[in-house]
Structure formats: C-alpha cells, structure tokens
Coordinates of C-alpha atoms in Angstrom, one line a residue:
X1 CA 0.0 0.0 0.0
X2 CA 1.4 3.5 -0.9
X3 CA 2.2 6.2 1.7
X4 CA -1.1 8.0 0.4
X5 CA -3.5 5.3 -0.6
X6 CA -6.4 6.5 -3.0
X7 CA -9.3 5.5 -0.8
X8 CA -9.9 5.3 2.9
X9 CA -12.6 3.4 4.2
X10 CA -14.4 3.8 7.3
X11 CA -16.7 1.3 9.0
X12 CA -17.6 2.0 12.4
X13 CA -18.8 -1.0 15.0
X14 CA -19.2 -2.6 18.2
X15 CA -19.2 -6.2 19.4
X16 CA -20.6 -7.5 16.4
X17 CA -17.2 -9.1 15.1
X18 CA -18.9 -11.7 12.8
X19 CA -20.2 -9.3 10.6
X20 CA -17.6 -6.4 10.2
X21 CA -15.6 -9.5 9.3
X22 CA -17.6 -9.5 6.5
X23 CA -17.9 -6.3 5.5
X24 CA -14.1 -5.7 6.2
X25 CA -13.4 -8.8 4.0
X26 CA -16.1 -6.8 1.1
X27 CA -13.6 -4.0 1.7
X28 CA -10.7 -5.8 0.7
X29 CA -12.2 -7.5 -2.5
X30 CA -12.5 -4.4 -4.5
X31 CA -10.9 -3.8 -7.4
X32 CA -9.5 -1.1 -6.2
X33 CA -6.5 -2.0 -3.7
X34 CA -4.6 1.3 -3.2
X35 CA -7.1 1.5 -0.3
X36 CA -7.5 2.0 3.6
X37 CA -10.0 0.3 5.7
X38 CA -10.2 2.0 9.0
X39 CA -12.5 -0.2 11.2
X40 CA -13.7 2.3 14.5
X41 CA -14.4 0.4 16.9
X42 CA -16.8 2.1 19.5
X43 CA -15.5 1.4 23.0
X44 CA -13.7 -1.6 24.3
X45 CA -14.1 -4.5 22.2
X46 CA -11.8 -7.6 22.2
X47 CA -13.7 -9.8 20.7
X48 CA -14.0 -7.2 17.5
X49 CA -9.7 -6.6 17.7
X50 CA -9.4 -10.4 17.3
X51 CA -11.3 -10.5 14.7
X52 CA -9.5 -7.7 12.7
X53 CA -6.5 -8.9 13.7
X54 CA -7.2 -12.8 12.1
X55 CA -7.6 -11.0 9.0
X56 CA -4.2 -10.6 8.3
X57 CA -4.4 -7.8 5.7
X58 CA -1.7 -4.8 6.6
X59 CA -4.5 -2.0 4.9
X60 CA -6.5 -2.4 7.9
X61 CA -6.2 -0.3 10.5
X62 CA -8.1 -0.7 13.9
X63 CA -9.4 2.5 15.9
X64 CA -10.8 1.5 18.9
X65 CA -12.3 4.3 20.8
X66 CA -11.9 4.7 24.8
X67 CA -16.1 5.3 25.5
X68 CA -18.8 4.8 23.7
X69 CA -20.0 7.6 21.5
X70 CA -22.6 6.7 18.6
X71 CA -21.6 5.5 15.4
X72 CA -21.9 9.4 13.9
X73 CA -19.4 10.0 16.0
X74 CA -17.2 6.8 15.1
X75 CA -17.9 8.0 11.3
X76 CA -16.4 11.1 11.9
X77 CA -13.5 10.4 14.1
X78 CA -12.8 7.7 11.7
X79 CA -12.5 10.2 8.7
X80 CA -9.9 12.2 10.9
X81 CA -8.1 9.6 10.7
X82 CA -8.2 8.9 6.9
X83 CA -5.4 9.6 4.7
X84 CA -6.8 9.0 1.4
X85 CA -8.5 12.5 -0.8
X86 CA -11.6 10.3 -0.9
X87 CA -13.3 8.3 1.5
X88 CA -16.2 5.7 1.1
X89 CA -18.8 5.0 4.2
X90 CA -19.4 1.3 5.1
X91 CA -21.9 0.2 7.7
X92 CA -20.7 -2.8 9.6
X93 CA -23.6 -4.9 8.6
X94 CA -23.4 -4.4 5.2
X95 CA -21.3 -5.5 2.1
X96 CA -20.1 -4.0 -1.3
X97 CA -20.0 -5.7 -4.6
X98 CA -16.3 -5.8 -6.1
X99 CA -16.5 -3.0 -8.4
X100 CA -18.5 -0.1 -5.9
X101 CA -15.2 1.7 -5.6
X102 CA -13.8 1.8 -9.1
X103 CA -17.9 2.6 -10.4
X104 CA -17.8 5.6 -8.3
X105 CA -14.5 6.8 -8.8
X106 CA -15.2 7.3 -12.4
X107 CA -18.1 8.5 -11.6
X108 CA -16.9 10.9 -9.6
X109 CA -14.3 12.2 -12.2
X110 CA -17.6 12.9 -14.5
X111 CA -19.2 15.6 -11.7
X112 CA -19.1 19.0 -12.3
X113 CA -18.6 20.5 -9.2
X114 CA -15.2 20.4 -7.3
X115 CA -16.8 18.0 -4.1
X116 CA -19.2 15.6 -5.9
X117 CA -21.0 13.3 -3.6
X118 CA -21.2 9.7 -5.4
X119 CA -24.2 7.5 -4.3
X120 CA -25.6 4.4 -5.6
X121 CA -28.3 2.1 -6.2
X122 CA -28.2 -1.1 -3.5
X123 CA -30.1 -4.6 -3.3
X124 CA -31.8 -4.4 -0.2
X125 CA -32.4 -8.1 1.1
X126 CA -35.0 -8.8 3.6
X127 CA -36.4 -11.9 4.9
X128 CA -39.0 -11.7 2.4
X129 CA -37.8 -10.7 -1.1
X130 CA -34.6 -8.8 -2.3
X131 CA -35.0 -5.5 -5.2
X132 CA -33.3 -2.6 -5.9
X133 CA -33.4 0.8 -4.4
X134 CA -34.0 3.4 -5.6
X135 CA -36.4 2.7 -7.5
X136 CA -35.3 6.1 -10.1
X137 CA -32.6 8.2 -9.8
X138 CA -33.0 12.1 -9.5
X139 CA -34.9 14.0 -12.1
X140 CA -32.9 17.2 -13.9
X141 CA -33.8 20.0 -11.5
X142 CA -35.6 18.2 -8.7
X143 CA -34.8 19.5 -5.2
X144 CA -32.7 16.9 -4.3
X145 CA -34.6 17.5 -0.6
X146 CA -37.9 16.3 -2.6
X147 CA -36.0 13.6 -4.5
X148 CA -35.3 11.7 -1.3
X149 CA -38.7 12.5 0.8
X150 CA -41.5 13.2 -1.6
X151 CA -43.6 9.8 -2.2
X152 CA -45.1 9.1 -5.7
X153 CA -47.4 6.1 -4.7
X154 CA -49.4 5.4 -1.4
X155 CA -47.2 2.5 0.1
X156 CA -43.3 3.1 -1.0
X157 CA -41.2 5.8 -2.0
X158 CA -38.5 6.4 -5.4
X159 CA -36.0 8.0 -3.9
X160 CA -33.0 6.9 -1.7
X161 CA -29.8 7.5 0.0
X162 CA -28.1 5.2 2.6
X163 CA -24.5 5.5 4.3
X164 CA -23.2 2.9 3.0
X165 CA -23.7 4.1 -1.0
X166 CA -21.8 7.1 0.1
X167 CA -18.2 7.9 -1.6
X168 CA -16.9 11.6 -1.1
X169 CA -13.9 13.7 -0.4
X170 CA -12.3 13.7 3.0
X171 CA -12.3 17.2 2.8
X172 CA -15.4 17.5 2.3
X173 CA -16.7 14.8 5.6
X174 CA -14.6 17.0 7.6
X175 CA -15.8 20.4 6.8
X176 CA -19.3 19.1 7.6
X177 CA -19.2 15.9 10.2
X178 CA -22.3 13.8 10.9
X179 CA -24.4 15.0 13.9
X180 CA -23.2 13.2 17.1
X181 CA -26.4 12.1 18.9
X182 CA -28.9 12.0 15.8
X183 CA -30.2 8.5 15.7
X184 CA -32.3 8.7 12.7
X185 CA -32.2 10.1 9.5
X186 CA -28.3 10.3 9.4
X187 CA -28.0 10.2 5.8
X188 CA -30.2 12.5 4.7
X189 CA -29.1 15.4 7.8
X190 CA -25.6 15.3 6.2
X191 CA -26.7 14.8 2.5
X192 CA -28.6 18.1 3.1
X193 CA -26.3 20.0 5.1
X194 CA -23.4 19.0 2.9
X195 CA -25.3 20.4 -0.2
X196 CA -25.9 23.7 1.2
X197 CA -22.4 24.0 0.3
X198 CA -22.0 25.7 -3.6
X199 CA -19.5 24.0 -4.3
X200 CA -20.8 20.4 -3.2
X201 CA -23.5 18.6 -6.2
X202 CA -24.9 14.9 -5.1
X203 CA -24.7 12.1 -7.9
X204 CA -25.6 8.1 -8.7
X205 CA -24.1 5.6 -10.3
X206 CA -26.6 3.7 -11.6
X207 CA -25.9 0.5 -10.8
X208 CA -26.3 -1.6 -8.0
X209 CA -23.1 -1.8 -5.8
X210 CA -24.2 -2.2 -2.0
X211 CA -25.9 -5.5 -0.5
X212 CA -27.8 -3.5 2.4
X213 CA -28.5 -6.5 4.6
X214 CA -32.0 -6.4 7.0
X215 CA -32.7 -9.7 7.5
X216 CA -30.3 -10.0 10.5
X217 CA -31.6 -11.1 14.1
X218 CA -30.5 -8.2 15.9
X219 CA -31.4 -4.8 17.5
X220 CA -32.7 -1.8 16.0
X221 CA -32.6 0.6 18.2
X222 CA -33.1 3.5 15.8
X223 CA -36.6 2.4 15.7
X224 CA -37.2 3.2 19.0
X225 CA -36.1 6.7 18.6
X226 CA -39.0 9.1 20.3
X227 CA -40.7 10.8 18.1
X228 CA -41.0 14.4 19.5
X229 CA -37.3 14.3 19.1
X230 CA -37.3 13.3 15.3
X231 CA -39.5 16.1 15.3
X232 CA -37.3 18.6 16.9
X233 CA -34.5 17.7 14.5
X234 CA -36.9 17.8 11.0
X235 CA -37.9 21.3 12.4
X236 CA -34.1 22.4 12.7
X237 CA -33.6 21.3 9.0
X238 CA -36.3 23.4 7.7
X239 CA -34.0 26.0 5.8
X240 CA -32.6 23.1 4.2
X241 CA -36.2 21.5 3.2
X242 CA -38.8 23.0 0.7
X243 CA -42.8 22.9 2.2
X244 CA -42.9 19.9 -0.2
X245 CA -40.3 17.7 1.4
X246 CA -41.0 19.1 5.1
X247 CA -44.7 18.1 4.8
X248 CA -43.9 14.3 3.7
X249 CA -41.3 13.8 6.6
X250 CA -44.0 14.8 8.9
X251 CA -46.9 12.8 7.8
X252 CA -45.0 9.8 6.7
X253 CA -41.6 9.3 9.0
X254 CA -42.5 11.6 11.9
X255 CA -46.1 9.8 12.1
X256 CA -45.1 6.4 11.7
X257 CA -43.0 6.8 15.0
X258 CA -46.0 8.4 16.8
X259 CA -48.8 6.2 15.8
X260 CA -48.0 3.4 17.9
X261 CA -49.0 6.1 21.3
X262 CA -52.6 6.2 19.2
X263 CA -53.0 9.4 20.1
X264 CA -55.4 11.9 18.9
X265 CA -53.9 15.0 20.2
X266 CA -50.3 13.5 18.7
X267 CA -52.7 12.8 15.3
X268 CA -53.9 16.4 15.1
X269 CA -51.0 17.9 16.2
X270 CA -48.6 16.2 13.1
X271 CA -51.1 16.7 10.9
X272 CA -51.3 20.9 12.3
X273 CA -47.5 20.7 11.8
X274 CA -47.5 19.3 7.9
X275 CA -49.9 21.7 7.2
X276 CA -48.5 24.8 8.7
X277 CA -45.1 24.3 8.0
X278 CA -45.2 22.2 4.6
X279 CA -47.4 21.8 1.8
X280 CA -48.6 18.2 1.5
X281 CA -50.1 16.6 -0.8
X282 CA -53.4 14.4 -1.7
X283 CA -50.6 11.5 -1.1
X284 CA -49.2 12.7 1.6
X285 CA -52.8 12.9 3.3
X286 CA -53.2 9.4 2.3
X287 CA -50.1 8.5 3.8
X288 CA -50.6 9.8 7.0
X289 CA -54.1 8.3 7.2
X290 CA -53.1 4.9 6.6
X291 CA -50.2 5.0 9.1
X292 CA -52.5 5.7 11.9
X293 CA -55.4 3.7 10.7
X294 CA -53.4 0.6 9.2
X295 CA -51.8 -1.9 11.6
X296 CA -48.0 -1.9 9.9
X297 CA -47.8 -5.5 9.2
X298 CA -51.5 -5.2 7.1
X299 CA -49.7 -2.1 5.4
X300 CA -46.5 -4.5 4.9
X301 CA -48.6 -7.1 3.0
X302 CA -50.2 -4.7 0.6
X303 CA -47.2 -2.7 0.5
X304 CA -45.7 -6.3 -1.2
X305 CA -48.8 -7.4 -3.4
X306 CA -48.6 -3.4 -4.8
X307 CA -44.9 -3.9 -5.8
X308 CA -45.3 -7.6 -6.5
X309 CA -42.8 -9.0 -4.7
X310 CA -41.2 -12.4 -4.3
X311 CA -38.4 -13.9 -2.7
X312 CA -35.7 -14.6 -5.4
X313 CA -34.5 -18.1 -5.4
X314 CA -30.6 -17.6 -4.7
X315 CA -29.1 -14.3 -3.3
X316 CA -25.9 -12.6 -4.9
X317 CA -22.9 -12.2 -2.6
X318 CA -20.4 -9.8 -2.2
X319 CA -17.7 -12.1 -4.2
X320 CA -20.3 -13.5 -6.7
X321 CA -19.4 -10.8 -9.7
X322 CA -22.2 -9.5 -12.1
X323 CA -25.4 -8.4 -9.7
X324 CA -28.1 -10.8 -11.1
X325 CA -31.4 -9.4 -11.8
X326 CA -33.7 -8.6 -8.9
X327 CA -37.2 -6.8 -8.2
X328 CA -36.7 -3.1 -8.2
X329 CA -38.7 -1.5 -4.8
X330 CA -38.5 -0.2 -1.8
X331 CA -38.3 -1.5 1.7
X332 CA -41.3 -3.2 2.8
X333 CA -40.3 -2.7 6.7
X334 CA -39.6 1.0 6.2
X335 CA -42.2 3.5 5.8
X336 CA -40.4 5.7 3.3
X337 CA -37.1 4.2 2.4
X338 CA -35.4 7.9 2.3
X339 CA -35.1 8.4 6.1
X340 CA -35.9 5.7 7.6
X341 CA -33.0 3.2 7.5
X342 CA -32.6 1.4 10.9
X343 CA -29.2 2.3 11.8
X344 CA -26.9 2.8 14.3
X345 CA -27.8 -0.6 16.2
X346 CA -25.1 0.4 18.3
X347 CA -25.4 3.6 19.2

C-alpha cells in the first residue's frame, strides 16, 4: 500500500465481530487495492480486535475508541483519521460488490462541481424478497430534498440515499461531520447539510453496488427513537427543506413513530405541523391516514402485493461478480425508504 492510498474506508462498529468480518473482507475484495480500511471500533471490544487482527491484511487499521460515542461519532472520528482524498462510508452490517469503488471513482471524475458526492443504487435483502433501491434516480432540476422524501405512490417511495452508497472527499466529511447524537435520519441530515455548500453537487451511479443486509436477528434501536425528538430535528432542518419535502417527513416518518402512542392529540398535532409548515399533498394525506389507521404489518402485506414481490430463489454475494437481476422497490419494513434506515444498532 502506498504512503497516500487513493481511498480510505471507514466502517464503524461494536461487538458485532462476525459481521464487520464481513464487511471488512467486502472491503478488501475491490478492485480497487490502493485503499485503507479503517474499522472504529466504538469502545472496548476484544472480541472485534481479534477478529480484525485474524484478517491478516496490513490495509487495515483498527481504531478502537476509549467510550462509547454513537456510530456518527465513530464515522467522523474515523474520517480524521483517513489519509486517502476520498473516503467511502461502510456500515458494519453491510457489504459492497467488487466494483463499488472503481464505479464511483469514475463517476466521480464525471461531476461538475469540485466536491461531488457519489451515491448508488443497492439490493436491499429482507427476509422476504430482495430488489433494488431506488427505485429512479433524480430528475434534472428536482430539489434533491424532494427527490429523497416526496412519495409518488401510497405504500413506497423512489427515492434513496443510505450511508453505506456514500463515496466523497475527506475534505469535504470534515468540513461538515455527521451529527453526534442524531439516531435517525443520518443520511439525509448530512446529505442536506453538505449540499448547502455551492460547491458540493450529489450524484448516482446507476448501478447496483451495496448489498444492504435487514434480514439480520438483531437490534434496531433506531426504531425506537421518540418521536417528538425526530420532530425537533426535522424542524431544525427546515431552511434546508422545501414545504414539499417538510410536509412528507412529517406525515410519513414523523407519524409512523408516533402512531403506535394512538394518540389523537399526537394525530392532530402532526397533521397541524404538515400543514403549517409544509405543503402536503393528496398523497401525503393518504399517507398519513393509513399509518395511523393501518396496523403496519397489514400495510407490509399490501405494500408487497402493490410492488409484486417475491423472494428470489438464490441471493448474490459480495464475491459472486455480475449483480443478477432482482425486483426493483423499496423496503417493505420501512415506511419511506429515504429516512428511515434502521441504523446505528449500536449507538
């Protein structure tokens, strides 16, 4: 590996050494090898610096942080660290297809700003069917606030970023960090903040490149978050949002954390907040009703017959080359797939 390697990679995580074995090893299967792989490891963890340390590969470098601090945190102590100009995000539960790196890196070198942020499309597997997200890729001169809130149909979103898609310039992650403490909605706070910056344009490569993995039996924590403090935070980001995008955060992410208290003052508050601080529309309304009024696994099953979906009969890997085709869709378990990615399980 050269003194200055082209990319570093940075994968927070926390006693979970099977799987950032995995991703590590996902890491280190690119086809692009002038790289780092700088694996933060949230608090004491020996079982995780075994693991790392059976790998054997001299490009990765452990961080192992004294206390606890949240994996925004671990993201952003772990780009201080980086030495590369560009550095790629990897969640510890996921896995990248062989070519993610080299896609985006020529996709980057197509951008017409000086900080491009490179996304992609991923195959989101879940225990009951595995498709592509997103389902479209931005429209010439849609807010790219709207792009990755507004819903089209009744039961899924289009649009979709997630953390582990993300390739950008470690000048650019340090200038604006993730927001220690924010348990939801991590992808889209700092894809919105960092594009308040002129100089800072958000782009996709088209293809598939992530395998975004929900079908493990663990924790979510993130989907516990309280809502009135998802609410505080979407109200912070409203310079950054148009009455468009604010309104379909409210009455689709925002509710779907508050119906479970079945509350009507909570329902005719959220729906006072949409309405005076956004502009929703005939979907969104429809939206918001059937959150409240739907139990979630009803709106699960009609969210699948909609999109007809089906589990695929083998599932590509991180090593297995060419992505094979698969449904194109949203998350079924998510609500709207923009902003509502269960992360940070160990936060």
């Amino acid at each position: 590996m050269s003194s200055t390697p082209e990319v570093s990679v940075v994968i927070p995580t926390f006693d979970r050494p099977e799987l950032v074995t995995r991703a590590v090893r996902s890491a280190l299967a690119q086809t692009v090898t002038d790289i780092e792989v700088i694996v933060v490891v949230d608090g004491p963890d020996g079982a995780t610096r075994a693991a790392l340390a059976a790998i054997g590969d001299p490009r990765v470098r452990p961080v192992e942080l004294p206390v606890k601090g949240g994996a925004p945190n671990a993201r952003n102590q772990g780009v201080q660290a980086a030495r590369a100009p560009w550095t790629a995000l990897l969640d510890d539960d996921d896995e990248w297809l062989p070519e993610k790196l080299a896609v985006q890196l020529a996709r980057a070198r197509t951008a017409t700003s000086p900080m491009p942020v490179v996304a992609s499309r991923l195959i989101n597997k879940t225990p009951r069917a595995q498709f592509v997200m997103p389902r479209r890729l931005p429209a010439d001169g849609e807010p790219i606030c709207e792009y990755l809130t507004v819903r089209r149909g009744l039961f899924h979103g289009d649009g979709f970023i997630q953390t582990s898609t993300i390739l950008a310039p470690t000048e650019l992650l340090r200038r604006v960090p993730f927001t220690v403490g924010l348990r939801r909605q991590q992808e889209l706070d700092w894809t919105l903040r960092a594009l308040a910056h002129d100089d800072v344009e958000l782009v996709y490569a088209a293809e598939p490149l992530v395998l975004w993995h929900q079908d493990e039996d663990r924790p979510r924590i993130s989907l516990n978050s309280p809502w009135e403090a998802q609410l505080e935070w979407l109200r912070g980001m409203r310079p950054l949002l148009t009455p468009r995008a604010y309104a379909a955060i409210v009455t689709s992410i925002i509710s779907s954390m508050a119906a479970p208290t079945r509350s009507v003052r909570v329902f005719r508050m959220l729906l006072a907040d949409a309405r005076r601080h956004g502009r929703p529309s005939a979907v969104d309304y429809l939206t918001f009703l059937q959150i409240w009024l739907i139990p979630p696994q009803v709106r699960h099953t009609l969210r699948d017959r909609i999109l007809g979906r089906r589990r695929p009969a083998t599932a590509p890997t991180a090593s297995a080359g060419p992505v094979p085709p698969v449904a194109s869709g949203v998350d079924a378990a998510a609500p709207t797939p923009a902003v509502d990615r269960p992360t940070d399980v160990h936060a």
